[in-house]
Each structure stands twice: as C-alpha cells, then as structure tokens.
Amino acid sequence: MTKLRLIVSAPTWNHVIYGYDNLGDLDGVIRVLKEKRRCSSLSEIDYSVLLRSLLKLGKANQASGVLEDMAISKTPPTARNVTSILQELSKQGKLDELIDLFARWKSSIKMDTWAYNSAISALAKHNPERVMSLIEEMKKTNLALNAFTYAAWMEALITQGQLDAALNLLPTMRSNGVWPGFPNYSILIKGFQKEGRIDDMIQFFKTIPKRSDAMIYASILDVLFKSNRSDAALEIWKGITKNQIPPSAQVAQVMLNGCRDHRLLKEAREVFSVIEPDYQHMMTLAQILGADGLIEEAETIFHKIPPSDRAIEACTIMLNIYANHPGYSTPAYRLFEEMQSTIPADLIAWGSLFRVCGVNGDLASLQRYHLQFKKDLKPDVALMGILAASYNKCGDSAMGQQLFEEIPSDLQNTSAWNGHLASQSDQKSVLDLFHAMQKKAVIPDENTFRIVITALSKSGDLEMATKMFDKMKVQFPDADPHDDLSLQIRSRADDAKSIKTLLYERNVLTNPLHPSTWICILEMYRRMEQYDLLEETFKLARCPTSEMWSALLNALADDGRITQCLHWLNEMHKIGKQPSPQDWVALLMACKNSGSLVNGNKVEIMIKQSGSLLNKWINTSLLRMYAKCGDMNNAARIFDAVPSDHRDDAMYVAMMDGYAKNRQVQKAVEIFQSISHPNSQSIATLLNAFSHSGRIDDALEVVHTMEARYGIVPTSWHYNAVVDCLARANRLDEAEALSRKHHRDDVTLGTILSACRIHKDIPRAEKIFEEIRKTNLTP
C-alpha cells in the first residue's frame, strides 16, 4: 500500500480532490486529504480546496480551524485564505467573528487590499467607525486603496448620514489614480435615495462620465422606480434609445420590472419593441398584460415561447395570471395538464393551480387536484396555507380550517396566520381567528391588524375597526400618524369633512397614500354622489395607479357622466396610461344605458386606438351597446368578427336578445340554432323572443321539449316566459294552467295580474290577489 501511495503524483491527488469538491462531497475531500497527508505534506492548493468545500456548506467556523491547522504545518495560511473566510462570515452576518478573525491573523499574515476590502465591505453599514480605522491601517501600511475600498468607505460615510463627504471622495479617488466605477456610483445613488434627494440624484447622474455602463443605468432606473419617480426613469430610458445606446438585457429587465410595478402598459410595450427580448422579458410583459386584464394578449406572448423552451417558471407565471382573474379556469387547467406531461410541477406551480381553483370557487376541481397532488408530493407550510385559503374561498371553510390545523404548531407563524385570515369571507370568521391566534401566543404584526381592520371596515363595523386601529397604534407607535387605514375607516363612514382635513394635514403631494386608501376615498364620494369632489380629490394623486383610474372611470360611468369619462380617457392617453378591459366595459355600459350611440362609436374608436386587443368582455359589451341603441348592423359586425370557437354563451345571448328587442326574431332563432350546446340562459332568451313576438306555439314547443332535446329541465325562468306569451295573447286559462306546473313566484303572478288588467279580467285578478295574501307574496 505504501508503494502505491508513493507513485501517486501531485496532479493525480489534485484531480481526485477537485473531483470530490465539484461533487460537493466534503467527506470525500477530507478522506482523500487524510490519505495524502499520510505520505506527504498538504500544499496550499490542498488547503484552499478544503476551505472552499467547507465554505460552500457555510461552515465558516470549521474553516477558521483549518487556518490554525495550516499555521502549525509547513503551509502557513495566506491573505487569500483569510479573505475567503471573511467573505463567508460577511454573508452570514457574523460580524463579531469576522472582526476577531481579521484581528487574529493580520499580525502574522501580510494582509492585502482584498482582505481589507472584505472586512471593510462587511462592516460598512454596521460599524462605520471600525471601517475608518481599517482604512487608516491600510494607509499606514502603504496598501493601495482601489475602487472597492472607496465604495465601502463611501457606504460607511452614508451610513453616518454624510453623503456629501462620500461625494467628496470622488475627486480624491481620481487624484490617487483610481477611476470611479459602478460600485462607487451605485453606492452614491443609493445614498441619495436614502436621504430622499431624488432630484439631486438625477443631477448627479448627469455628471457621471462614461454612463454607457449598463450597471449604472440599471442602478439609477431601479432607484427611480422604487422612489415613485417613473417619470424620471422614462426620461433616462428615452435618452438611452435616443443616443442609440444598445440597452442591455439587464437594463431592459429593470425597465420592464418598473413598468410592471407601476402598471405602465404603454411604456412596457415601447421597451419591448426596441429590445431583443429573452424569455425573462417576455414573461414580465405577460405579467404586465395580465395585471391590466389583457389575458388573451398575455397568452399570445406566452405561446411565442417554444414549448421546448418553456421552463416551469414561465408556466407558473401564466398560471398566476389566470389565478388573479376569475373566469379562466379552463385554459389554466389545460396549461397545467400540458405542463405535467413534460415538466413535473413543483410546489409553487401546484400552489398557483390551487389558487386558480379558489378564485373561481371551483371546489370539485380543487378536490380532484388536491387528491392528485397527495399521491406524489408532500406540501410545505406555504402550500398548506394556500390550500387552506383556496378551500375557504370555495366555501369549504371546514376543510380550510382542517388543513391549517395540520400545519405543525411551531410553524404556524404570523405570516401563516395572516394568509389564513385574509382568505376568510366574513367578519366573524376573521375576528374568531384573530382571537384564536392570540390565544396560541402568536404575535400579530401590522399586516395582521390591517387585515382585521379592513374586514371590519368593509362589513360596516366602524366602531370595532376604530378600536382595533387604536390598538395597533399602541403596539406599533412608529406607524404613520395619518395612516392609510385611518383614512379608510373614515371614508367608510362617509366622514367627508375629516377626510379633507386629513388629506391636507398629510400633504398627499409629498406623502403619497396607498392606492387602496385613494380608492376607499373615491368610493366614499361615489356613495355620497359628490362627483365634483371625487374628481377634485383624484387630481391630488401624484401618480394614480390603474386601480385608481378604474375607480374614477367606473364611478363616473355608473352615474352616466360619459363626457367626463371621455375627458379622463384623454388625460390617461396623454400620460401613456390605458384603461383596463373592465373600464371599457363600464363605459360601454354607460353608453348602452343612456342610449348614446354617438358616444358608443367614440368609445369603440378609442379602444382600437389604444392598441388593446378586444377581449370577450369588450366584444360582448360593444355588441350589447349597439343592440340597445338599435344599431344591429354594427352589433352583427362585432359578432361576426369573433370566430365561432371564441364566442362564449354571453355573446350568443346578447346577440339573440338584441335581435329580439329590435323585432328581428327570426335572426334570433338563427343565432340560437348556431349554438352547439344551448344552455339554460340561451333557451330562456329564445322563449322571451317568442313571447314578445307572439309566437306562442313555438314557445310551447320549446318549453315542452327542451329537457329531451337539450337535457335541461325547465325552471320558473322558462315557464314564466311562456306564461307571459300566453297572457299577452289573452289565453289566461292556459297561462294559469302552465304556471301551476312549477312554483308560482312573484314574477308568475305579476305577469298574470298585468294581463288581467289589460284584458279587464277582474274575477281572475281578485283570485290572484287572494292567493298572494295567503302565501305572503309581494303583489
């Protein structure tokens, strides 16, 4: 065996050691080094590999022990060895141990600039005084300060509130022959952000030479978006494209992330149009489209990624888009099944699928997928919380509670409880859980109080909401004295006077409110029908979100203020904002209700100009608007433009109803005949069409044969339509006979009474009134 050891060359030992290191097998590395040590001493490379293996596993303390072993061997530790451990201790936040390690070795090892940099960088935010002393040590030992040393020095000064002193280091660097780079400029940019000097930061950015460094652009754009200065970020982006500086993938991603966080759809499209998008860019744009309700366009972007290149992350993002919008369970389930056939879903993807079931209230699918999941995987705590919340949203609160209780008690932390609280559907459940949370000694955080207070406010229990708010202030005294929740509570109480006072006290131009608070205030003015105040208050918002624009447009549209809606739509267009599909639907409904065909035409033109793809809701709303205004040619144009496999039941019903109300019953019949699988609503619409046109025999035939033909049992909805048809024709005996085949409700008896009045059948009317009196129905 000894001879075998002697013929093993150093390169061979190294290959074996590196092999175990690359596999992450620390035990293998140690075993081989022990074997080597029996026949020869370990080299500096051997110790470096051992240190690297230990540090990969976060074993910084054991790595420090290796240095001691090296010190008594023939291979003393180097500054590089110490530096590697310093960096790991910095990652772990073990600053005291870092200081001790550096002090232990700096007397016996000549530390280089990088060793000092590692210590200085770790201490910059937490011990700026120590940083200054280390820099003085470097100067005394004639160690060169490089750009990274200066960056840590700058960060230490900024931590002490000395941004101007940090800025003065730039000329010092240049005079010492050190050219400032990204680390220095990035630290200074964040220093401006920390002190809230955003305008000064923008001016400083303009003085930076060689701004073509993509990292610097990415840094300032990120800070601007996080400081709610999307306007300035967009100006810088325009400068990049104007100067024909090729935007890097990183800068483009920061821009798209900012557009996503600020709901800037138009700007996101512009960014996307001038870059060579990668997979990450495409999925970020899909998220932006999904947030604005443009699900079909998000799907188009998603499907541009070849199936072979779709990572599980892309599929999960698409599932999350579906999970945020009720009504898209079918494509979500299809996508998940397709994904499962090629890429086994991870826990995050399963969580997204369960959320889809929850948002659609699809208990049957949730139970089916839950059973499928349990066969192959075991949920973690986060997924258990999602499952519990999904069952709650599907109405099975007992199962939701059972799943939550299955989470180990030591893992039922505040965050888990908050998720469970937020999924409850009523105030009592929220309060009961809140008290149960306290009994189990789980400490509520600010978010817990916000969930409870919001639930109380929405339910109208403003007294309890106020008490809970006061309690939150006691536990979290550092909260904003003009907290958004206080404004929300007051707006729920329609306390307009105190709201106005608080808005001016808060100075909302410099201290923005949370969007949800703005929306509560706007809704308050809507309830009070104070539309002038609503618009005046909206103007105070510095950067309204898409949700705030929706609250404004929906309020005005609901009151039929179409002219004001068109004005604000133009204002949105000026700043590059686009209405969501729901906003267009609300405006089209206002045009329909007012019978304003001219404004309806204007809205359709604006929809097309906005570049938004017409989705099913917009198409159906356009169709209904034109039908209500009597323009069936345009209604038919909208209907015919949608491929038959993309038409949903609502669109068929809207077209049938439009034809029926515009006395084109035969065309309504033709539309019905083109439906492959008529549902209960489409049959009721057909019966109403027959009723209003006097086609009694056709109506009777449909109601008597619908169960055999379509598998749909007639309900009072269907019978009432035929009763109305018979009553209109003064066939009251038949109408009464048919009405007795089902439960006679208010609508049934009201229909017959109306016919008695028209046809002057007093005895029958008296008999109906007697029946109403006996059954306590409303006449």
PDB file of N, CA and C in Angstrom, residues 34 89 120 123 127 158 171 207 214 285 292 295-296 318 338 346 364 413-414 471 512 553 627 638 689 707 730:
ATOM      1  N   LYS A  34      -6.704  13.288   4.126  1.00  0.00           N
ATOM      2  CA  LYS A  34      -6.111  12.492   5.197  1.00  0.00           C
ATOM      3  C   LYS A  34      -5.187  11.422   4.625  1.00  0.00           C
ATOM      4  N   LEU A  89     -18.173  34.786   6.317  1.00  0.00           N
ATOM      5  CA  LEU A  89     -18.697  35.338   7.561  1.00  0.00           C
ATOM      6  C   LEU A  89     -19.548  36.576   7.290  1.00  0.00           C
ATOM      7  N   ILE A 120     -13.806  45.574   5.348  1.00  0.00           N
ATOM      8  CA  ILE A 120     -14.394  46.913   5.278  1.00  0.00           C
ATOM      9  C   ILE A 120     -15.805  46.861   4.699  1.00  0.00           C
ATOM     10  N   LEU A 123     -18.384  45.598   7.138  1.00  0.00           N
ATOM     11  CA  LEU A 123     -18.635  46.456   8.288  1.00  0.00           C
ATOM     12  C   LEU A 123     -19.216  47.816   7.922  1.00  0.00           C
ATOM     13  N   ASN A 127     -20.732  49.061  11.223  1.00  0.00           N
ATOM     14  CA  ASN A 127     -19.708  49.579  12.132  1.00  0.00           C
ATOM     15  C   ASN A 127     -18.814  50.556  11.372  1.00  0.00           C
ATOM     16  N   ILE A 158     -22.091  57.249   4.282  1.00  0.00           N
ATOM     17  CA  ILE A 158     -23.536  57.400   4.042  1.00  0.00           C
ATOM     18  C   ILE A 158     -24.322  56.848   5.224  1.00  0.00           C
ATOM     19  N   PRO A 171     -13.277  63.112  -6.188  1.00  0.00           N
ATOM     20  CA  PRO A 171     -12.044  63.769  -6.641  1.00  0.00           C
ATOM     21  C   PRO A 171     -10.800  63.194  -5.966  1.00  0.00           C
ATOM     22  N   THR A 207     -23.767  63.961 -14.331  1.00  0.00           N
ATOM     23  CA  THR A 207     -22.343  64.313 -14.285  1.00  0.00           C
ATOM     24  C   THR A 207     -21.434  63.099 -14.380  1.00  0.00           C
ATOM     25  N   ALA A 214     -23.820  49.667 -18.364  1.00  0.00           N
ATOM     26  CA  ALA A 214     -25.203  49.193 -18.195  1.00  0.00           C
ATOM     27  C   ALA A 214     -25.580  49.072 -16.725  1.00  0.00           C
ATOM     28  N   LEU A 285     -43.483  40.970 -19.533  1.00  0.00           N
ATOM     29  CA  LEU A 285     -44.524  41.661 -20.303  1.00  0.00           C
ATOM     30  C   LEU A 285     -45.865  40.938 -20.147  1.00  0.00           C
ATOM     31  N   ASP A 292     -53.349  44.078 -16.274  1.00  0.00           N
ATOM     32  CA  ASP A 292     -54.318  45.005 -16.866  1.00  0.00           C
ATOM     33  C   ASP A 292     -55.519  44.268 -17.457  1.00  0.00           C
ATOM     34  N   ILE A 295     -55.715  39.229 -20.769  1.00  0.00           N
ATOM     35  CA  ILE A 295     -55.304  37.831 -20.609  1.00  0.00           C
ATOM     36  C   ILE A 295     -54.974  37.199 -21.963  1.00  0.00           C
ATOM     37  N   GLU A 296     -55.810  37.487 -22.962  1.00  0.00           N
ATOM     38  CA  GLU A 296     -55.591  36.883 -24.270  1.00  0.00           C
ATOM     39  C   GLU A 296     -54.251  37.325 -24.868  1.00  0.00           C
ATOM     40  N   MET A 318     -47.802  32.173 -15.871  1.00  0.00           N
ATOM     41  CA  MET A 318     -49.067  32.184 -16.613  1.00  0.00           C
ATOM     42  C   MET A 318     -50.207  31.677 -15.739  1.00  0.00           C
ATOM     43  N   GLU A 338     -50.863  20.167 -19.692  1.00  0.00           N
ATOM     44  CA  GLU A 338     -49.806  20.139 -20.706  1.00  0.00           C
ATOM     45  C   GLU A 338     -48.428  20.193 -20.043  1.00  0.00           C
ATOM     46  N   ASP A 346     -43.662  21.807  -9.735  1.00  0.00           N
ATOM     47  CA  ASP A 346     -43.111  21.919  -8.392  1.00  0.00           C
ATOM     48  C   ASP A 346     -44.183  22.462  -7.448  1.00  0.00           C
ATOM     49  N   ALA A 364     -64.963  21.314  -6.853  1.00  0.00           N
ATOM     50  CA  ALA A 364     -64.779  19.965  -7.411  1.00  0.00           C
ATOM     51  C   ALA A 364     -63.372  19.798  -7.982  1.00  0.00           C
ATOM     52  N   ASN A 413     -46.648  30.431  12.045  1.00  0.00           N
ATOM     53  CA  ASN A 413     -46.134  31.745  12.425  1.00  0.00           C
ATOM     54  C   ASN A 413     -47.118  32.845  12.020  1.00  0.00           C
ATOM     55  N   THR A 414     -46.726  34.074  12.278  1.00  0.00           N
ATOM     56  CA  THR A 414     -47.601  35.210  11.986  1.00  0.00           C
ATOM     57  C   THR A 414     -47.968  35.271  10.515  1.00  0.00           C
ATOM     58  N   LYS A 471     -55.658  50.163  18.884  1.00  0.00           N
ATOM     59  CA  LYS A 471     -54.826  49.125  19.496  1.00  0.00           C
ATOM     60  C   LYS A 471     -53.547  48.922  18.690  1.00  0.00           C
ATOM     61  N   PRO A 512     -47.354  60.233  -0.402  1.00  0.00           N
ATOM     62  CA  PRO A 512     -48.431  59.548  -1.123  1.00  0.00           C
ATOM     63  C   PRO A 512     -49.188  58.551  -0.254  1.00  0.00           C
ATOM     64  N   LEU A 553     -63.139  56.147 -13.304  1.00  0.00           N
ATOM     65  CA  LEU A 553     -63.937  55.927 -14.514  1.00  0.00           C
ATOM     66  C   LEU A 553     -65.226  55.178 -14.204  1.00  0.00           C
ATOM     67  N   ALA A 627     -76.763  46.993 -29.823  1.00  0.00           N
ATOM     68  CA  ALA A 627     -78.110  46.414 -29.870  1.00  0.00           C
ATOM     69  C   ALA A 627     -79.101  47.300 -29.123  1.00  0.00           C
ATOM     70  N   ILE A 638     -69.629  43.178 -34.989  1.00  0.00           N
ATOM     71  CA  ILE A 638     -68.822  42.734 -33.848  1.00  0.00           C
ATOM     72  C   ILE A 638     -68.931  41.221 -33.671  1.00  0.00           C
ATOM     73  N   ALA A 689     -87.915  35.918 -26.711  1.00  0.00           N
ATOM     74  CA  ALA A 689     -88.068  36.434 -28.082  1.00  0.00           C
ATOM     75  C   ALA A 689     -89.425  36.006 -28.653  1.00  0.00           C
ATOM     76  N   GLU A 707     -86.136  19.523 -22.284  1.00  0.00           N
ATOM     77  CA  GLU A 707     -85.432  18.518 -21.496  1.00  0.00           C
ATOM     78  C   GLU A 707     -84.981  17.358 -22.378  1.00  0.00           C
ATOM     79  N   ASN A 730    -104.071  36.876 -24.313  1.00  0.00           N
ATOM     80  CA  ASN A 730    -105.355  36.690 -23.623  1.00  0.00           C
ATOM     81  C   ASN A 730    -105.753  35.226 -23.516  1.00  0.00           C
TER      82      ASN A 730
END
